[in-house]
Coordinates of C-alpha atoms in Angstrom, one line a residue:
M918 CA 23.4 8.1 -28.3
S919 CA 21.8 5.2 -30.4
P920 CA 17.7 5.3 -30.9
K921 CA 17.5 2.6 -28.4
K922 CA 19.3 3.9 -25.8
T923 CA 17.5 7.4 -26.2
R924 CA 14.1 5.6 -25.9
T925 CA 15.3 3.9 -22.7
H926 CA 16.2 7.2 -21.3
L927 CA 12.8 8.7 -22.3
C928 CA 11.2 5.8 -20.4
W929 CA 12.6 6.5 -17.4
I930 CA 12.3 10.4 -17.5
A931 CA 8.6 9.6 -18.2
L932 CA 8.4 7.6 -15.2
A933 CA 9.9 10.2 -13.1
C934 CA 7.0 12.4 -14.4
L935 CA 4.2 9.9 -13.4
V936 CA 5.6 8.9 -10.0
V937 CA 5.3 12.6 -8.4
P938 CA 1.5 12.8 -8.7
M939 CA 1.1 9.4 -6.9
F940 CA 3.7 10.6 -4.3
A941 CA 1.4 13.6 -3.5
S942 CA -1.6 11.5 -3.6
Y943 CA -0.2 8.9 -1.1
F944 CA 1.0 11.7 0.9
F945 CA -2.5 13.3 1.2
D946 CA -4.4 10.1 1.8
D947 CA -2.4 9.5 4.9
M948 CA -1.6 12.8 6.3
F949 CA -3.7 12.0 9.3
S950 CA -2.8 8.1 9.6
T951 CA -0.1 8.9 12.4
L952 CA -2.4 11.5 14.0
S953 CA -5.2 8.9 14.6
Q954 CA -4.7 8.9 18.2
L955 CA -6.0 12.4 18.2
F956 CA -9.4 11.7 17.3
K957 CA -9.9 9.6 20.5
H958 CA -10.0 13.0 22.4
P959 CA -12.3 15.3 20.1
E960 CA -13.0 17.7 22.9
L961 CA -9.2 18.8 22.6
L962 CA -9.8 19.4 18.7
E963 CA -11.2 22.3 17.4
L964 CA -12.4 20.4 14.4
G965 CA -14.1 18.2 16.6
W966 CA -14.0 15.0 14.8
D967 CA -13.8 11.6 17.1
S968 CA -12.8 8.3 15.7
E969 CA -15.7 7.1 14.3
A970 CA -16.1 10.5 12.2
Y971 CA -12.5 10.0 11.2
G972 CA -13.4 6.5 10.1
F973 CA -16.2 7.8 8.1
Y974 CA -14.0 10.5 6.6
A975 CA -11.7 8.2 5.6
G976 CA -14.1 6.0 3.9
G977 CA -15.1 8.6 1.7
Y978 CA -11.8 8.2 -0.3
S979 CA -13.9 5.0 -1.9
F980 CA -17.4 6.0 -2.1
L981 CA -17.5 7.2 -5.6
C982 CA -15.2 4.7 -6.6
V983 CA -17.4 2.2 -5.3
C984 CA -20.8 3.5 -7.0
G985 CA -19.4 2.9 -10.0
G986 CA -17.4 6.0 -10.4
L987 CA -14.1 3.9 -11.4
I988 CA -15.9 1.5 -13.8
V989 CA -17.3 4.4 -16.0
C990 CA -14.1 6.2 -15.9
G991 CA -11.9 3.3 -16.6
I992 CA -13.8 2.5 -19.8
L993 CA -13.7 6.3 -20.8
L994 CA -9.8 5.9 -20.3
D995 CA -9.8 2.9 -22.9
I996 CA -12.1 4.8 -25.2
F997 CA -10.5 8.3 -25.2
G998 CA -6.9 7.6 -24.2
V999 CA -4.7 8.4 -20.9
R1000 CA -3.9 11.8 -21.9
I1001 CA -7.6 13.0 -22.0
I1002 CA -9.2 11.2 -19.2
G1003 CA -5.9 11.1 -17.0
S1004 CA -5.5 14.9 -17.1
V1005 CA -9.0 15.3 -16.1
F1006 CA -8.8 13.0 -13.1
V1007 CA -5.5 14.5 -11.9
G1008 CA -7.4 17.7 -12.0
L1009 CA -10.4 16.4 -10.0
M1010 CA -7.7 15.0 -7.5
I1011 CA -6.4 18.1 -6.8
A1012 CA -10.0 19.8 -6.9
G1013 CA -11.0 17.1 -4.2
A1014 CA -7.9 18.0 -2.1
A1015 CA -8.6 21.8 -2.0
T1016 CA -12.3 21.0 -0.8
V1017 CA -10.9 18.9 2.0
Y1018 CA -8.6 21.7 3.0
G1019 CA -11.5 24.1 3.0
A1020 CA -13.8 22.2 5.1
I1021 CA -10.9 21.7 7.7
T1022 CA -9.9 25.3 7.8
S1023 CA -13.2 26.9 8.1
A1024 CA -14.8 27.2 11.6
L1025 CA -17.8 25.5 11.0
P1026 CA -19.7 22.7 13.1
P1027 CA -18.0 19.5 13.3
Q1028 CA -20.8 17.7 11.3
T1029 CA -20.8 20.2 8.6
S1030 CA -17.0 20.2 8.3
L1031 CA -17.4 16.4 8.1
V1032 CA -19.8 16.4 5.2
I1033 CA -17.8 18.9 3.2
A1034 CA -14.5 17.2 3.8
Y1035 CA -16.4 13.9 3.0
V1036 CA -17.3 15.2 -0.3
G1037 CA -13.8 16.5 -1.1
C1038 CA -12.5 13.0 0.1
M1039 CA -14.8 11.4 -2.4
L1040 CA -13.8 13.6 -5.2
F1041 CA -10.0 13.1 -4.3
G1042 CA -10.2 9.5 -4.1
L1043 CA -12.0 9.3 -7.2
G1044 CA -9.4 11.4 -8.9
S1045 CA -6.8 9.5 -7.4
E1046 CA -7.5 6.2 -8.3
I1047 CA -8.5 7.1 -12.0
A1048 CA -5.1 8.8 -12.0
G1049 CA -3.5 5.8 -10.6
V1050 CA -5.3 3.4 -13.5
A1051 CA -3.8 6.1 -16.1
V1052 CA -0.3 5.7 -14.3
T1053 CA -0.4 2.0 -14.5
R1054 CA -1.6 1.8 -17.6
S1055 CA 1.1 4.1 -19.1
I1056 CA 3.8 2.2 -17.6
A1057 CA 2.7 -0.9 -19.3
K1058 CA 2.6 0.9 -22.4
W1059 CA 6.0 2.7 -22.1
F1060 CA 7.8 -0.7 -20.8
K1061 CA 6.1 -3.2 -22.7
G1062 CA 8.7 -6.0 -23.3
R1063 CA 11.2 -4.1 -20.9
N1064 CA 11.6 -4.2 -17.0
V1065 CA 7.8 -3.5 -16.7
A1066 CA 7.7 -5.3 -13.3
L1067 CA 10.8 -3.1 -12.0
A1068 CA 9.2 0.4 -13.3
M1069 CA 5.8 -0.5 -11.4
G1070 CA 7.7 -1.7 -8.6
L1071 CA 9.7 1.7 -8.5
Q1072 CA 6.3 3.5 -9.1
L1073 CA 4.6 1.8 -6.2
A1074 CA 7.9 2.4 -3.9
I1075 CA 8.1 6.2 -4.6
A1076 CA 4.4 6.5 -4.4
R1077 CA 4.7 4.8 -1.1
L1078 CA 7.5 7.3 0.3
G1079 CA 4.4 9.9 0.3
T1080 CA 2.9 7.6 2.9
A1081 CA 6.2 7.7 4.6
A1082 CA 6.7 11.3 4.3
A1083 CA 3.1 11.9 5.6
F1084 CA 3.7 9.7 8.5
I1085 CA 7.1 11.6 9.5
I1086 CA 6.1 15.1 8.5
S1087 CA 2.6 15.5 9.7
P1088 CA 3.2 14.5 13.2
L1089 CA 5.9 17.3 13.4
L1090 CA 3.5 19.8 11.7
V1091 CA 1.0 19.3 14.4
A1092 CA 3.1 19.3 17.2
E1093 CA 2.1 17.1 20.5
K1094 CA 0.8 19.6 23.3
S1095 CA 0.7 19.1 27.0
A1096 CA -2.3 17.6 28.3
G1097 CA -5.5 19.3 28.4
Q1098 CA -4.4 21.9 25.2
M1099 CA -6.7 22.5 22.3
Y1100 CA -5.6 21.6 18.8
T1101 CA -6.7 24.8 16.5
L1102 CA -7.9 24.4 13.0
A1103 CA -4.8 25.9 11.8
E1104 CA -2.5 23.5 13.4
T1105 CA -4.9 20.2 12.2
S1106 CA -5.0 21.7 8.5
R1107 CA -0.9 22.1 7.9
P1108 CA -0.7 18.5 6.6
A1109 CA -3.5 19.3 4.3
L1110 CA -1.8 22.4 3.0
L1111 CA 1.3 20.6 2.4
G1112 CA -0.3 17.7 0.6
L1113 CA -2.3 20.1 -1.7
G1114 CA 1.0 21.9 -2.6
L1115 CA 2.4 18.7 -3.5
L1116 CA -0.4 17.6 -5.8
L1117 CA -0.1 21.1 -7.8
F1118 CA 3.4 20.3 -8.2
G1119 CA 2.5 16.8 -9.5
G1120 CA -0.2 18.2 -11.7
I1121 CA 2.4 20.2 -13.7
L1122 CA 4.9 17.0 -14.0
W1123 CA 1.8 15.1 -15.5
A1124 CA 1.1 17.9 -18.0
A1125 CA 5.0 17.3 -18.8
F1126 CA 4.2 13.5 -19.4
V1127 CA 1.1 14.2 -21.5
A1128 CA 3.4 16.1 -23.9
M1129 CA 5.9 13.2 -24.0
D1130 CA 3.2 10.7 -24.4
A1131 CA 1.8 12.7 -27.2
N1132 CA 5.2 12.7 -29.0
F1133 CA 5.6 9.1 -28.1
D1134 CA 2.4 8.3 -30.1
R1135 CA 3.4 10.4 -33.0
E1136 CA 6.8 8.7 -33.4
A1137 CA 4.8 5.2 -33.1
G1138 CA 2.5 6.5 -36.1
V1139 CA -0.6 6.0 -33.7
K1140 CA -3.3 8.5 -34.2
S1141 CA -6.0 7.2 -31.5
G1142 CA -3.8 8.1 -28.5
R1143 CA -4.4 4.8 -27.2
G1144 CA -1.1 3.1 -27.4
E1145 CA -0.5 0.4 -29.8
V1146 CA -4.0 -0.5 -30.0
A1147 CA -4.9 -0.7 -33.8
E1148 CA -8.1 0.9 -35.2
N1149 CA -9.8 -2.0 -35.9
D1150 CA -9.3 -3.5 -32.4
K1151 CA -10.8 -0.7 -30.4
F1152 CA -12.7 -1.1 -27.1
K1153 CA -16.1 -2.7 -27.2
F1154 CA -18.6 -2.6 -24.2
S1155 CA -18.9 -6.5 -24.6
D1156 CA -15.4 -6.7 -23.6
I1157 CA -16.6 -5.8 -20.0
L1158 CA -18.5 -9.3 -19.9
K1159 CA -15.3 -11.0 -20.9
L1160 CA -13.4 -9.6 -18.0
L1161 CA -16.2 -10.4 -15.6
T1162 CA -16.1 -14.0 -16.7
N1163 CA -12.4 -14.1 -16.9
T1164 CA -11.5 -16.3 -13.4
R1165 CA -7.8 -15.0 -13.4
F1166 CA -8.9 -11.7 -13.5
I1167 CA -11.8 -12.0 -10.9
L1168 CA -8.9 -13.7 -8.5
V1169 CA -6.6 -10.8 -8.9
A1170 CA -9.1 -8.4 -8.3
L1171 CA -10.3 -10.4 -5.0
L1172 CA -6.8 -10.6 -4.0
C1173 CA -6.1 -6.9 -4.5
V1174 CA -9.1 -6.2 -2.0
F1175 CA -8.3 -8.6 0.7
F1176 CA -4.6 -7.8 0.5
Y1177 CA -4.8 -4.3 0.5
C1178 CA -7.3 -3.8 3.3
C1179 CA -5.0 -5.8 5.6
I1180 CA -2.6 -3.0 5.0
I1181 CA -4.2 0.2 3.7
S1182 CA -6.8 0.1 6.5
F1183 CA -4.4 -1.0 9.2
K1184 CA -2.5 2.5 8.5
K1185 CA -5.3 4.7 9.1
F1186 CA -5.3 3.3 12.6
G1187 CA -1.7 2.2 13.0
T1188 CA -0.5 4.3 16.1
A1189 CA -4.0 3.9 17.7
I1190 CA -3.0 0.2 17.6
V1191 CA 0.6 -0.2 18.3
I1192 CA 0.4 2.5 21.0
P1193 CA -1.7 0.4 23.6
R1194 CA -0.4 -3.2 22.2
F1195 CA 3.1 -2.3 22.9
G1196 CA 3.2 0.4 25.6
M1197 CA 4.5 3.1 23.3
D1198 CA 4.4 6.8 23.1
A1199 CA 2.9 8.7 20.1
E1200 CA 6.4 9.7 18.7
S1201 CA 7.9 6.1 18.7
A1202 CA 4.6 4.7 17.4
K1203 CA 4.8 7.0 14.4
W1204 CA 8.2 5.7 13.9
M1205 CA 7.3 2.2 14.0
I1206 CA 4.2 2.7 11.5
T1207 CA 6.6 4.6 9.4
L1208 CA 8.5 1.5 8.7
I1209 CA 5.8 0.3 6.5
P1210 CA 6.4 2.4 3.4
F1211 CA 10.2 2.3 4.0
F1212 CA 10.3 -1.4 3.7
T1213 CA 8.3 -1.3 0.4
V1214 CA 10.7 1.6 -0.8
V1215 CA 13.6 -0.9 -0.6
F1216 CA 11.9 -4.2 -1.3
T1217 CA 9.5 -3.5 -4.0
P1218 CA 11.9 -2.5 -6.9
L1219 CA 14.1 -5.5 -5.8
F1220 CA 11.0 -8.0 -6.0
G1221 CA 10.0 -6.3 -9.1
A1222 CA 13.3 -6.8 -10.6
L1223 CA 13.1 -10.4 -9.3
V1224 CA 9.8 -11.1 -11.1
D1225 CA 11.2 -9.7 -14.1
K1226 CA 14.0 -11.9 -14.0
V1227 CA 13.0 -15.1 -12.7
G1228 CA 8.9 -14.9 -12.9
K1229 CA 7.1 -17.1 -10.5
A1230 CA 4.6 -14.5 -9.9
S1231 CA 1.8 -16.5 -8.6
R1232 CA 4.1 -18.1 -6.0
W1233 CA 5.4 -14.9 -4.7
M1234 CA 1.7 -13.5 -4.2
I1235 CA 1.1 -16.6 -2.0
I1236 CA 4.3 -16.1 0.0
G1237 CA 3.6 -12.1 0.5
A1238 CA -0.2 -12.9 1.7
V1239 CA 1.2 -15.3 4.2
L1240 CA 3.7 -12.7 5.5
V1241 CA 0.7 -10.2 5.8
F1242 CA -1.5 -12.3 7.7
C1243 CA 1.6 -13.6 9.9
A1244 CA 2.6 -10.0 10.7
H1245 CA -1.0 -9.2 12.2
L1246 CA -1.0 -12.3 14.4
V1247 CA 2.3 -10.8 15.9
I1248 CA 0.8 -7.5 16.2
A1249 CA -2.2 -8.9 17.7
F1250 CA -1.1 -11.6 20.2
A1251 CA 2.7 -10.9 20.7
P1252 CA 3.7 -10.1 24.3
Q1253 CA 1.9 -6.9 25.5
G1254 CA 4.1 -3.9 26.0
V1255 CA 7.2 -5.2 24.3
P1256 CA 8.2 -2.8 21.3
L1257 CA 10.4 -5.1 19.9
W1258 CA 7.5 -7.4 18.8
G1259 CA 5.8 -4.6 17.2
Y1260 CA 8.9 -3.6 15.1
A1261 CA 9.0 -7.4 13.9
G1262 CA 5.3 -7.4 13.0
I1263 CA 5.4 -4.1 11.1
A1264 CA 8.8 -5.3 9.5
I1265 CA 7.1 -8.6 8.0
L1266 CA 4.1 -6.4 6.9
G1267 CA 6.4 -4.3 5.1
V1268 CA 8.0 -7.1 3.2
G1269 CA 4.5 -8.6 2.2
Y1270 CA 3.5 -5.4 1.3
S1271 CA 6.1 -4.9 -1.3
L1272 CA 6.0 -8.7 -2.5
V1273 CA 2.3 -9.0 -3.6
P1274 CA 2.2 -6.0 -5.4
S1275 CA 5.3 -6.7 -7.1
A1276 CA 4.0 -9.8 -8.8
M1277 CA 0.3 -8.9 -9.2
W1278 CA 0.3 -5.6 -11.0
P1279 CA 2.7 -6.9 -13.9
T1280 CA 0.4 -9.9 -14.3
V1281 CA -2.5 -8.0 -15.4
P1282 CA -1.4 -7.4 -18.9
K1283 CA -0.8 -11.2 -19.3
I1284 CA -4.3 -12.1 -18.8
V1285 CA -6.1 -9.1 -20.2
P1286 CA -6.0 -7.5 -23.9
E1287 CA -4.0 -4.4 -24.1
K1288 CA -6.8 -2.4 -25.1
N1289 CA -9.0 -3.5 -22.0
L1290 CA -6.2 -2.4 -19.4
G1291 CA -7.8 0.7 -18.7
T1292 CA -11.1 -1.1 -17.6
A1293 CA -9.3 -4.1 -16.2
Y1294 CA -7.5 -2.0 -13.6
S1295 CA -10.3 0.1 -13.1
L1296 CA -12.5 -3.0 -11.8
T1297 CA -9.7 -4.2 -9.9
Y1298 CA -9.3 -0.8 -8.0
W1299 CA -13.1 -0.9 -8.0
V1300 CA -13.3 -4.0 -6.0
Q1301 CA -10.6 -2.8 -4.0
N1302 CA -12.3 0.5 -2.9
M1303 CA -15.3 -1.8 -1.6
G1304 CA -13.0 -2.7 1.1
M1305 CA -11.2 0.6 1.9
L1306 CA -15.0 2.1 2.1
L1307 CA -16.2 -0.3 4.6
V1308 CA -13.1 -1.5 6.6
P1309 CA -12.1 1.9 8.1
V1310 CA -15.8 2.5 9.0
F1311 CA -15.8 -0.8 10.9
V1312 CA -12.6 -0.2 12.7
G1313 CA -13.6 3.2 13.8
R1314 CA -16.7 1.9 15.4
V1315 CA -14.5 -0.8 17.2
F1316 CA -12.5 2.2 18.7
K1317 CA -15.4 4.3 19.3
S1318 CA -17.4 1.3 21.2
E1319 CA -14.7 0.1 23.4
T1320 CA -13.6 2.2 26.6
S1321 CA -10.3 0.2 26.8
T1322 CA -8.0 1.2 24.1
L1323 CA -6.2 -2.1 24.4
V1324 CA -9.3 -4.2 23.8
A1325 CA -10.2 -1.9 20.7
A1326 CA -6.5 -2.5 19.2
V1327 CA -6.9 -6.3 19.4
R1328 CA -10.7 -6.4 18.3
A1329 CA -9.3 -4.2 15.1
E1330 CA -6.7 -6.7 14.6
Y1331 CA -9.0 -9.7 14.4
I1332 CA -10.8 -7.9 11.4
F1333 CA -7.3 -7.8 9.8
I1334 CA -6.5 -11.4 10.5
G1335 CA -9.9 -12.4 9.0
L1336 CA -8.8 -10.5 5.7
G1337 CA -5.3 -12.2 5.6
I1338 CA -6.8 -15.6 5.9
V1339 CA -9.3 -14.8 2.8
A1340 CA -6.2 -13.1 0.7
I1341 CA -4.2 -16.6 1.4
T1342 CA -6.8 -18.6 0.0
V1343 CA -7.4 -16.4 -3.1
A1344 CA -3.7 -16.3 -3.7
I1345 CA -3.6 -19.9 -3.7
L1346 CA -6.9 -20.3 -5.9
F1347 CA -4.7 -17.9 -8.3
F1348 CA -1.5 -20.1 -8.4
A1349 CA -3.9 -23.4 -9.4
S1350 CA -5.3 -21.3 -12.2
A1351 CA -2.1 -20.4 -13.5
R1352 CA -0.7 -23.7 -13.3
R1353 CA -3.9 -24.9 -15.4
H1354 CA -3.1 -22.2 -18.2
P1355 CA 0.6 -22.3 -18.8
E1356 CA -0.1 -20.6 -22.4
L1357 CA -0.8 -17.4 -20.4
K1358 CA 2.8 -17.4 -19.2
I1359 CA 2.0 -16.0 -15.9
D1360 CA 4.8 -17.4 -14.0
E1361 CA 7.4 -16.6 -16.8
P1362 CA 10.0 -13.8 -16.6
N1363 CA 8.6 -10.4 -18.0
R1364 CA 11.8 -9.5 -19.7
R1365 CA 12.1 -10.2 -23.2

């Protein structure tokens, strides 16, 4: 086999090692998403959490990220490299998940278990986000000049299979009970136990990737462990100011937060929204929400390959944002009690969810120097996590404040519709900026 073919095969093996930790992260993060309706009846949960408490817990994922953890750790990633910092935060992700599991299996008062689980979720969230930055940066390094959008699309697709697995498996692990029966701590913690096991397996594969990456740099003659960045082109703290004054980078970060909150925060309460809106039982609602990651598994790699081949990334971002906005209009205002409309809305949401990331993430290396990619992705995730911290809290309060689940579902959708409008506006501004700067080749194909 020629050296070029060998290198190509190694790239795909490295990608296989990188996707499993992200699959496990997505599973753990979404393990309660298709069980969210249970928190409407805290009296039937030995855990004792209500919808507001669940929203508070879900927001914990982003707390440390928003408080500056992502920025600091992204800088450390650029200074010390993917192998060292990535390993630290893969470990932190596992430790945070173990803390959450311990909190929800201990016979503690609801407020005490909530606080401990919140701390665990904070640690898990920061670890997961920095691990995600490390994975994205590694893909940009290993697939530079190759099918980078396809590789990133595959990584996203397989990671989102973790969400799909959580949507499907969690309700099976926490079987539906007859009216008035109590859900024990052991039952509600089963998804967390499985998620923790997956994270441990992902940690083993991450270690395998670290060994591969070290060999990659040795063969390339790189001593710093920071990919192809030359010694005289190291990270400088003044580079942060350059990022913050880069209009296109700011627009990508804003698109990221408003777009992702339309979907990620929606998934947290997906079953609680579609059950009253479309007259569905919990089992049918679970499968409806599970269509979101399944659509992305199919379409994200396809759209990634499309972006690699034909370019036009900024146009695809607009189209994806419009699709997500239209999806929430359907979910909010389609005829009441007709599941077909719910499936249509979720299908449109899934396609939009595939399209924007396929175009957006491979665009970052075109507008940011390679030496600053860790910081750039971290800043983008930081802005995204601001929304992920706040939106679930507001949606949880909507469900708690309304006695009618139908009214609560519609009011929650108003939040996502508003976010969708802003996402479309930002995508249009990015398109205009890309047109004004053709030298950046934002809309050109990625493959060389």
